[in-house]
Structures are given as structure tokens and as C-alpha cells.
């Protein structure tokens, strides 16, 4: 970034990144005037990862083996990853019924699923011109839920991550800027490289990615 012309750097207003501390430090060093935005995709991915991290050890504690077909928490793992609005009322009832029947560990899994959905409920405010009071209310609901389950370290670390990246997350809620386009381009480039069709030269890969993700940007935001 420092190799780019000064006029190009000063014209930038926002930078959308993954939740990587190295990315954040680099942007703050090279472009201190820009607003850093965290893409919501990576937050939901993190929440789903924490839910999977919660499910696996609970399964082992209950059954002394990894999840298998016939274990309710394993059979419903796709429902746990699903967004609430994509599930039917019947599917939600089945999920809650079968996990509740397991007992304490099943209720722990439900708590993890609800934490993920409360975070998604917060992120859904993006591109709706939300009032700060609405953001604060949904953020508080997410934090309170995680605080009420301190015996689930996966929820504690999820809340801590949100807290440490809150400025960048709030910037996403207020601007709606994402790096989805660059993520999609990166996947295409990687696939082409695997298929031996595309740009094997790293310099050409970087050039193609930069051209594809910055062309026609209206807000002069650069996705990382």
C-alpha cells in the first residue's frame, strides 16, 4: 500500500477486511485516515465455528465417541448451522425437542445456537440505516446471553472477539460495506490455479484480483 501514489491512498475512505489482527495493524499503519470495516460473513462463520467447537466435546462427554448417525446433535448439525429464518416452524420444533431430550448438554447446544442467532440479529441491521439505540439494544442482548452462559467457553470467546472488533463491526452496520466481491474473486483464482488454467504467476494473480475487486468502486473502499 505504501508503494501506491499518495493521491490514491488519501482518496480511500474505507477498507473491508477479515478479522485478522495483522490486517488491522497494517491498515492502521499505512492508511490511518480510513475506516476499517469487518465483513459480516466472517463473523457468522466464526459463530458457526464456535457452535461446532461446542458440539464436538459435548458429544464426546455424552457418548465417549465422535458424533455418529443416530446421535441427535450430530443428525441436526445442519439445522444448527442454518439461519433461523431459513428453517420452518416444524424444523425449529424438532431441533428444540430433540436437543432438550438429551438433557443438559443438549440445552448447552441450544444456548450456542441462540447466541449465533442473536449475533446474526445484530448484523441484520446493516444497510437499514439503524439508530444507534437499536444497535446498542441488540448488542446488549447478545452480550447478556453470552454472560448468562459463562460455563460455555465458546460463547465467552465469541463475545470477547466481538468486543475486541466492535469498532470495525459497528462500521459495517453503519456502512454495509463488505469484501464479498474480493472473497469471490479469490475463490475463482484459487480454483483456476488448481485446475491449471489460470494465473500461476503470483504477480498476475495479484493484478487480476486487484482489477476485479476495485473496478467501479463507488465509495473508494478497498477490500482486502
mmCIF file of C-alpha atoms in Angstrom:
data_model
loop_
_atom_site.group_PDB
_atom_site.id
_atom_site.type_symbol
_atom_site.label_atom_id
_atom_site.label_comp_id
_atom_site.label_asym_id
_atom_site.label_seq_id
_atom_site.Cartn_x
_atom_site.Cartn_y
_atom_site.Cartn_z
ATOM 1 C CA UNK A 1 0.000 0.000 0.000
ATOM 2 C CA UNK A 2 2.850 2.375 0.708
ATOM 3 C CA UNK A 3 4.025 1.839 -2.872
ATOM 4 C CA UNK A 4 0.788 3.292 -4.241
ATOM 5 C CA UNK A 5 0.617 7.021 -5.092
ATOM 6 C CA UNK A 6 -0.199 9.333 -2.212
ATOM 7 C CA UNK A 7 -3.262 10.696 -4.027
ATOM 8 C CA UNK A 8 -4.628 7.152 -4.352
ATOM 9 C CA UNK A 9 -4.113 6.472 -0.665
ATOM 10 C CA UNK A 10 -5.652 9.708 0.551
ATOM 11 C CA UNK A 11 -8.739 9.180 -1.638
ATOM 12 C CA UNK A 12 -9.612 5.975 0.185
ATOM 13 C CA UNK A 13 -12.289 6.174 2.860
ATOM 14 C CA UNK A 14 -12.972 2.570 3.991
ATOM 15 C CA UNK A 15 -11.140 -0.732 3.994
ATOM 16 C CA UNK A 16 -13.067 -4.010 4.355
ATOM 17 C CA UNK A 17 -11.057 -6.841 5.884
ATOM 18 C CA UNK A 18 -11.262 -10.248 7.509
ATOM 19 C CA UNK A 19 -10.831 -10.397 11.273
ATOM 20 C CA UNK A 20 -7.058 -10.677 11.211
ATOM 21 C CA UNK A 21 -5.041 -8.589 13.626
ATOM 22 C CA UNK A 22 -2.181 -8.355 11.107
ATOM 23 C CA UNK A 23 -4.558 -6.847 8.531
ATOM 24 C CA UNK A 24 -5.848 -4.310 11.038
ATOM 25 C CA UNK A 25 -2.352 -3.274 12.108
ATOM 26 C CA UNK A 26 -1.195 -2.928 8.507
ATOM 27 C CA UNK A 27 -4.172 -0.757 7.530
ATOM 28 C CA UNK A 28 -3.785 1.465 10.580
ATOM 29 C CA UNK A 29 -0.106 1.934 9.798
ATOM 30 C CA UNK A 30 -0.440 2.615 6.079
ATOM 31 C CA UNK A 31 -3.897 4.236 5.913
ATOM 32 C CA UNK A 32 -4.565 5.766 9.350
ATOM 33 C CA UNK A 33 -7.296 8.061 7.995
ATOM 34 C CA UNK A 34 -9.502 5.234 6.689
ATOM 35 C CA UNK A 35 -12.357 3.473 8.478
ATOM 36 C CA UNK A 36 -11.827 -0.273 8.873
ATOM 37 C CA UNK A 37 -14.879 -2.450 8.286
ATOM 38 C CA UNK A 38 -15.270 -6.120 9.238
ATOM 39 C CA UNK A 39 -17.191 -8.254 6.777
ATOM 40 C CA UNK A 40 -20.236 -9.904 8.400
ATOM 41 C CA UNK A 41 -19.615 -13.190 6.575
ATOM 42 C CA UNK A 42 -16.569 -13.851 8.717
ATOM 43 C CA UNK A 43 -18.473 -13.089 11.923
ATOM 44 C CA UNK A 44 -21.198 -15.599 11.081
ATOM 45 C CA UNK A 45 -18.541 -18.099 10.043
ATOM 46 C CA UNK A 46 -16.841 -17.570 13.404
ATOM 47 C CA UNK A 47 -20.118 -18.084 15.285
ATOM 48 C CA UNK A 48 -20.818 -21.314 13.409
ATOM 49 C CA UNK A 49 -17.277 -22.462 14.130
ATOM 50 C CA UNK A 50 -17.755 -21.833 17.848
ATOM 51 C CA UNK A 51 -21.005 -23.798 17.730
ATOM 52 C CA UNK A 52 -19.188 -26.735 16.125
ATOM 53 C CA UNK A 53 -16.437 -26.433 18.737
ATOM 54 C CA UNK A 54 -19.136 -26.652 21.396
ATOM 55 C CA UNK A 55 -20.904 -29.633 19.851
ATOM 56 C CA UNK A 56 -17.884 -31.920 19.425
ATOM 57 C CA UNK A 57 -16.662 -32.069 23.052
ATOM 58 C CA UNK A 58 -20.222 -32.290 24.353
ATOM 59 C CA UNK A 59 -20.798 -35.306 22.117
ATOM 60 C CA UNK A 60 -17.640 -36.914 23.451
ATOM 61 C CA UNK A 61 -18.682 -36.261 27.057
ATOM 62 C CA UNK A 62 -22.082 -37.825 26.453
ATOM 63 C CA UNK A 63 -21.102 -40.795 24.301
ATOM 64 C CA UNK A 64 -17.315 -41.209 24.547
ATOM 65 C CA UNK A 65 -17.042 -41.210 20.787
ATOM 66 C CA UNK A 66 -17.305 -38.751 17.921
ATOM 67 C CA UNK A 67 -20.687 -37.835 16.510
ATOM 68 C CA UNK A 68 -22.408 -40.572 14.541
ATOM 69 C CA UNK A 69 -25.607 -41.004 12.619
ATOM 70 C CA UNK A 70 -28.340 -41.594 15.143
ATOM 71 C CA UNK A 71 -26.963 -39.073 17.650
ATOM 72 C CA UNK A 72 -29.466 -36.166 17.665
ATOM 73 C CA UNK A 73 -26.793 -33.481 17.996
ATOM 74 C CA UNK A 74 -24.946 -34.984 15.016
ATOM 75 C CA UNK A 75 -28.045 -35.572 12.891
ATOM 76 C CA UNK A 76 -29.155 -31.963 13.457
ATOM 77 C CA UNK A 77 -25.771 -30.336 12.858
ATOM 78 C CA UNK A 78 -27.010 -28.805 9.589
ATOM 79 C CA UNK A 79 -30.007 -27.327 11.364
ATOM 80 C CA UNK A 80 -27.644 -25.838 13.951
ATOM 81 C CA UNK A 81 -25.667 -24.173 11.166
ATOM 82 C CA UNK A 82 -28.799 -22.922 9.428
ATOM 83 C CA UNK A 83 -30.193 -19.429 9.778
ATOM 84 C CA UNK A 84 -33.348 -19.294 11.852
ATOM 85 C CA UNK A 85 -35.352 -17.613 9.098
ATOM 86 C CA UNK A 86 -34.452 -20.424 6.705
ATOM 87 C CA UNK A 87 -35.958 -23.068 8.990
ATOM 88 C CA UNK A 88 -39.614 -23.988 9.129
ATOM 89 C CA UNK A 89 -41.514 -23.895 12.402
ATOM 90 C CA UNK A 90 -41.522 -27.693 12.330
ATOM 91 C CA UNK A 91 -37.740 -27.874 11.940
ATOM 92 C CA UNK A 92 -37.214 -25.490 14.846
ATOM 93 C CA UNK A 93 -39.614 -27.517 16.995
ATOM 94 C CA UNK A 94 -37.778 -30.754 16.119
ATOM 95 C CA UNK A 95 -34.391 -29.178 16.875
ATOM 96 C CA UNK A 96 -35.503 -27.868 20.257
ATOM 97 C CA UNK A 97 -37.380 -31.057 21.147
ATOM 98 C CA UNK A 98 -34.579 -33.499 20.302
ATOM 99 C CA UNK A 99 -31.802 -31.455 21.894
ATOM 100 C CA UNK A 100 -33.855 -30.816 25.037
ATOM 101 C CA UNK A 101 -34.450 -34.547 25.380
ATOM 102 C CA UNK A 102 -30.687 -35.104 25.545
ATOM 103 C CA UNK A 103 -30.569 -33.165 28.785
ATOM 104 C CA UNK A 104 -28.071 -30.593 29.997
ATOM 105 C CA UNK A 105 -25.648 -30.987 27.105
ATOM 106 C CA UNK A 106 -28.442 -30.607 24.583
ATOM 107 C CA UNK A 107 -29.562 -27.399 26.272
ATOM 108 C CA UNK A 108 -25.979 -26.167 26.049
ATOM 109 C CA UNK A 109 -26.063 -26.695 22.303
ATOM 110 C CA UNK A 110 -29.321 -24.792 22.043
ATOM 111 C CA UNK A 111 -27.726 -21.954 24.006
ATOM 112 C CA UNK A 112 -24.898 -21.864 21.471
ATOM 113 C CA UNK A 113 -27.363 -21.786 18.583
ATOM 114 C CA UNK A 114 -29.301 -18.927 20.166
ATOM 115 C CA UNK A 115 -26.047 -16.985 20.687
ATOM 116 C CA UNK A 116 -25.247 -17.348 16.999
ATOM 117 C CA UNK A 117 -28.735 -16.160 16.066
ATOM 118 C CA UNK A 118 -28.553 -13.159 18.396
ATOM 119 C CA UNK A 119 -25.305 -12.127 16.698
ATOM 120 C CA UNK A 120 -26.961 -12.531 13.297
ATOM 121 C CA UNK A 121 -29.905 -10.476 14.543
ATOM 122 C CA UNK A 122 -27.445 -7.703 15.318
ATOM 123 C CA UNK A 123 -25.703 -7.961 11.945
ATOM 124 C CA UNK A 124 -29.045 -7.843 10.132
ATOM 125 C CA UNK A 125 -29.188 -4.117 10.938
ATOM 126 C CA UNK A 126 -26.631 -3.398 8.213
ATOM 127 C CA UNK A 127 -27.982 -1.398 5.258
ATOM 128 C CA UNK A 128 -31.131 -0.458 7.215
ATOM 129 C CA UNK A 129 -29.840 2.919 8.451
ATOM 130 C CA UNK A 130 -30.170 1.735 12.058
ATOM 131 C CA UNK A 131 -30.414 4.048 15.030
ATOM 132 C CA UNK A 132 -27.535 3.684 17.464
ATOM 133 C CA UNK A 133 -30.018 2.854 20.198
ATOM 134 C CA UNK A 134 -31.230 -0.138 18.182
ATOM 135 C CA UNK A 135 -27.668 -1.312 17.649
ATOM 136 C CA UNK A 136 -26.951 -0.935 21.361
ATOM 137 C CA UNK A 137 -30.093 -2.877 22.291
ATOM 138 C CA UNK A 138 -29.260 -5.877 20.083
ATOM 139 C CA UNK A 139 -25.601 -5.832 21.080
ATOM 140 C CA UNK A 140 -26.615 -5.806 24.746
ATOM 141 C CA UNK A 141 -28.951 -8.768 24.169
ATOM 142 C CA UNK A 142 -26.086 -10.741 22.608
ATOM 143 C CA UNK A 143 -23.651 -9.898 25.421
ATOM 144 C CA UNK A 144 -26.179 -10.695 28.133
ATOM 145 C CA UNK A 145 -26.945 -14.065 26.572
ATOM 146 C CA UNK A 146 -23.259 -14.997 26.470
ATOM 147 C CA UNK A 147 -22.716 -13.665 30.004
ATOM 148 C CA UNK A 148 -25.578 -15.830 31.249
ATOM 149 C CA UNK A 149 -23.699 -18.915 29.997
ATOM 150 C CA UNK A 150 -20.173 -18.402 31.402
ATOM 151 C CA UNK A 151 -19.720 -22.176 31.671
ATOM 152 C CA UNK A 152 -19.599 -22.347 27.854
ATOM 153 C CA UNK A 153 -16.137 -21.011 26.932
ATOM 154 C CA UNK A 154 -17.016 -20.947 23.236
ATOM 155 C CA UNK A 155 -19.668 -18.292 23.883
ATOM 156 C CA UNK A 156 -17.339 -16.328 26.141
ATOM 157 C CA UNK A 157 -14.609 -16.170 23.496
ATOM 158 C CA UNK A 158 -17.174 -15.280 20.813
ATOM 159 C CA UNK A 159 -18.354 -12.334 22.909
ATOM 160 C CA UNK A 160 -14.754 -11.297 23.618
ATOM 161 C CA UNK A 161 -13.953 -11.347 19.891
ATOM 162 C CA UNK A 162 -16.964 -9.175 19.119
ATOM 163 C CA UNK A 163 -15.896 -6.755 21.852
ATOM 164 C CA UNK A 164 -12.323 -6.509 20.558
ATOM 165 C CA UNK A 165 -13.541 -5.814 16.996
ATOM 166 C CA UNK A 166 -16.578 -3.745 17.889
ATOM 167 C CA UNK A 167 -15.479 -0.502 16.221
ATOM 168 C CA UNK A 168 -14.969 -2.315 12.929
ATOM 169 C CA UNK A 169 -18.221 -4.269 13.305
ATOM 170 C CA UNK A 170 -20.176 -1.110 14.041
ATOM 171 C CA UNK A 171 -18.635 0.439 10.927
ATOM 172 C CA UNK A 172 -20.121 -2.428 8.924
ATOM 173 C CA UNK A 173 -23.553 -1.893 10.490
ATOM 174 C CA UNK A 174 -23.435 1.808 9.607
ATOM 175 C CA UNK A 175 -21.986 1.474 6.086
ATOM 176 C CA UNK A 176 -22.871 -2.025 4.871
ATOM 177 C CA UNK A 177 -19.501 -2.286 3.128
ATOM 178 C CA UNK A 178 -18.168 -5.836 2.644
ATOM 179 C CA UNK A 179 -15.256 -7.574 0.956
ATOM 180 C CA UNK A 180 -17.543 -10.225 -0.526
ATOM 181 C CA UNK A 181 -16.503 -9.380 -4.084
ATOM 182 C CA UNK A 182 -12.812 -9.919 -3.386
ATOM 183 C CA UNK A 183 -13.569 -13.144 -1.493
ATOM 184 C CA UNK A 184 -15.473 -14.445 -4.507
ATOM 185 C CA UNK A 185 -12.680 -13.438 -6.858
ATOM 186 C CA UNK A 186 -10.074 -15.092 -4.645
ATOM 187 C CA UNK A 187 -12.026 -18.348 -4.718
ATOM 188 C CA UNK A 188 -12.206 -18.235 -8.516
ATOM 189 C CA UNK A 189 -8.473 -17.561 -8.788
ATOM 190 C CA UNK A 190 -7.625 -20.423 -6.424
ATOM 191 C CA UNK A 191 -9.907 -22.780 -8.334
ATOM 192 C CA UNK A 192 -8.346 -21.811 -11.629
ATOM 193 C CA UNK A 193 -4.874 -22.329 -10.199
ATOM 194 C CA UNK A 194 -5.830 -25.815 -9.034
ATOM 195 C CA UNK A 195 -7.238 -26.631 -12.454
ATOM 196 C CA UNK A 196 -4.035 -25.374 -14.116
ATOM 197 C CA UNK A 197 -5.944 -22.860 -16.208
ATOM 198 C CA UNK A 198 -5.360 -19.537 -14.588
ATOM 199 C CA UNK A 199 -2.609 -17.234 -13.453
ATOM 200 C CA UNK A 200 0.097 -19.302 -11.823
ATOM 201 C CA UNK A 201 2.371 -16.296 -11.588
ATOM 202 C CA UNK A 202 1.729 -14.605 -8.202
ATOM 203 C CA UNK A 203 2.160 -11.120 -9.665
ATOM 204 C CA UNK A 204 -0.505 -11.825 -12.289
ATOM 205 C CA UNK A 205 -2.817 -13.242 -9.642
ATOM 206 C CA UNK A 206 -2.486 -10.105 -7.533
ATOM 207 C CA UNK A 207 -3.066 -7.895 -10.577
ATOM 208 C CA UNK A 208 -6.176 -9.785 -11.596
ATOM 209 C CA UNK A 209 -7.594 -9.747 -8.072
ATOM 210 C CA UNK A 210 -6.961 -6.018 -7.652
ATOM 211 C CA UNK A 211 -8.526 -5.146 -11.004
ATOM 212 C CA UNK A 212 -11.591 -7.294 -10.384
ATOM 213 C CA UNK A 213 -12.280 -6.015 -6.894
ATOM 214 C CA UNK A 214 -11.634 -2.296 -7.289
ATOM 215 C CA UNK A 215 -13.180 -1.707 -10.705
ATOM 216 C CA UNK A 216 -16.129 0.642 -10.484
ATOM 217 C CA UNK A 217 -15.977 1.113 -6.725
ATOM 218 C CA UNK A 218 -18.327 3.937 -5.855
ATOM 219 C CA UNK A 219 -17.137 4.534 -2.313
ATOM 220 C CA UNK A 220 -13.436 4.051 -2.981
ATOM 221 C CA UNK A 221 -13.299 1.272 -0.423
ATOM 222 C CA UNK A 222 -10.663 -1.398 -0.966
ATOM 223 C CA UNK A 223 -11.485 -4.955 0.033
ATOM 224 C CA UNK A 224 -8.573 -6.920 1.476
#
